[in-house]
CSV table of C-alpha atoms in Angstrom, one decimal:
chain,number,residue,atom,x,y,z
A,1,UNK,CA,0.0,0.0,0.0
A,2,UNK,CA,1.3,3.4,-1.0
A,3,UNK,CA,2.3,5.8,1.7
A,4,UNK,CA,1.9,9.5,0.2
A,5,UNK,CA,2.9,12.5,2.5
A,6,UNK,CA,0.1,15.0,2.0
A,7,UNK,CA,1.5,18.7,1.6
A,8,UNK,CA,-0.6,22.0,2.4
A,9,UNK,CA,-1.6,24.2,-0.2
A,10,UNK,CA,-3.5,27.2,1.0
A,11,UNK,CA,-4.5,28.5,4.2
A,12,UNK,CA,-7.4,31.3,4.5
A,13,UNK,CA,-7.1,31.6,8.6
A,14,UNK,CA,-10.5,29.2,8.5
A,15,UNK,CA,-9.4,26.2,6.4
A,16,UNK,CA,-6.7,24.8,5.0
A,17,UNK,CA,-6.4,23.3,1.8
A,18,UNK,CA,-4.2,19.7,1.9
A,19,UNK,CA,-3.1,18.0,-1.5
A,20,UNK,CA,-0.9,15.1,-2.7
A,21,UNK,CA,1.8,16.0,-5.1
A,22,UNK,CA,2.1,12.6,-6.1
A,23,UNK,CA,1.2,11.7,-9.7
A,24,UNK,CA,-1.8,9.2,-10.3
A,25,UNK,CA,-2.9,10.2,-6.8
A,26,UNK,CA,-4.6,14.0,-6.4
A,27,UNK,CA,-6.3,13.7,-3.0
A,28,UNK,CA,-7.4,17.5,-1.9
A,29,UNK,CA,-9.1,18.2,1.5
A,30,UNK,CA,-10.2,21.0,3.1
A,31,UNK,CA,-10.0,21.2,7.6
A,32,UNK,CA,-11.6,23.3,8.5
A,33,UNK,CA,-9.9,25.1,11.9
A,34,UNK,CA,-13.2,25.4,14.0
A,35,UNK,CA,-13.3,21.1,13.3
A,36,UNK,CA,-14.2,19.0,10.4
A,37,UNK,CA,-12.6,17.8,7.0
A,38,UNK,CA,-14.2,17.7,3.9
A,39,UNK,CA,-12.8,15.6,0.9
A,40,UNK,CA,-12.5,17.5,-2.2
A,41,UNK,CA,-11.1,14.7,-4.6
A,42,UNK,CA,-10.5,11.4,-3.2
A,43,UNK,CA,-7.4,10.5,-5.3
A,44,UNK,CA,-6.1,7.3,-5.2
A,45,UNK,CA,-8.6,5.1,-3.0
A,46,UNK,CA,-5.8,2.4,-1.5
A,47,UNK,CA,-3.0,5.5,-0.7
A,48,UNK,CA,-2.5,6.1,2.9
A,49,UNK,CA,-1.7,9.6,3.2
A,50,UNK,CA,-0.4,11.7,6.4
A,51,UNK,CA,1.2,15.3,6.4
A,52,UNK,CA,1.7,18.3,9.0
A,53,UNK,CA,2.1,21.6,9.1
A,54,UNK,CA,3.0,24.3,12.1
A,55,UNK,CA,1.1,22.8,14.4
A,56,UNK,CA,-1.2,20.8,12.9
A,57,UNK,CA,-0.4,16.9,11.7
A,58,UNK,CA,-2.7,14.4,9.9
A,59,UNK,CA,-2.8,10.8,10.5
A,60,UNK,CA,-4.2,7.6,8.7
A,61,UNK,CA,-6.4,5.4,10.4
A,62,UNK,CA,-9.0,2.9,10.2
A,63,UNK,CA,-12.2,3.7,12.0
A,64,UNK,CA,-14.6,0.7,13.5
């Protein structure tokens, strides 16, 4: 399983936009800072993906 580091793109001060640079891939999400995530492009389906920035670091996981 591919393990692609996701990379921030734009910040507005209320979101932040995340996106894989990886070819074949283009996940994009937006977090929001007052809480939730919202999946712009779903890229490639079987990717993990993680990433940071100042602060702020996303994880993979597997709910149940």
């Amino acid at each position: 399983m591919a393990q692609h580091r996701m990379v921030l793109e734009a910040d507005n001060g209320a979101e932040l936009l995340f996106v894989c640079p990886y070819d074949g891939c283009g996940r994009r999400l937006v977090l929001k800072r007052s809480g939730g995530l919202t999946v712009i492009d779903r890229g490639d389906f079987f990717a993990l993906h993680s990433g940071g920035t100042n602060g702020l670091e996303i994880e993979t996981g597997v709910g149940s």
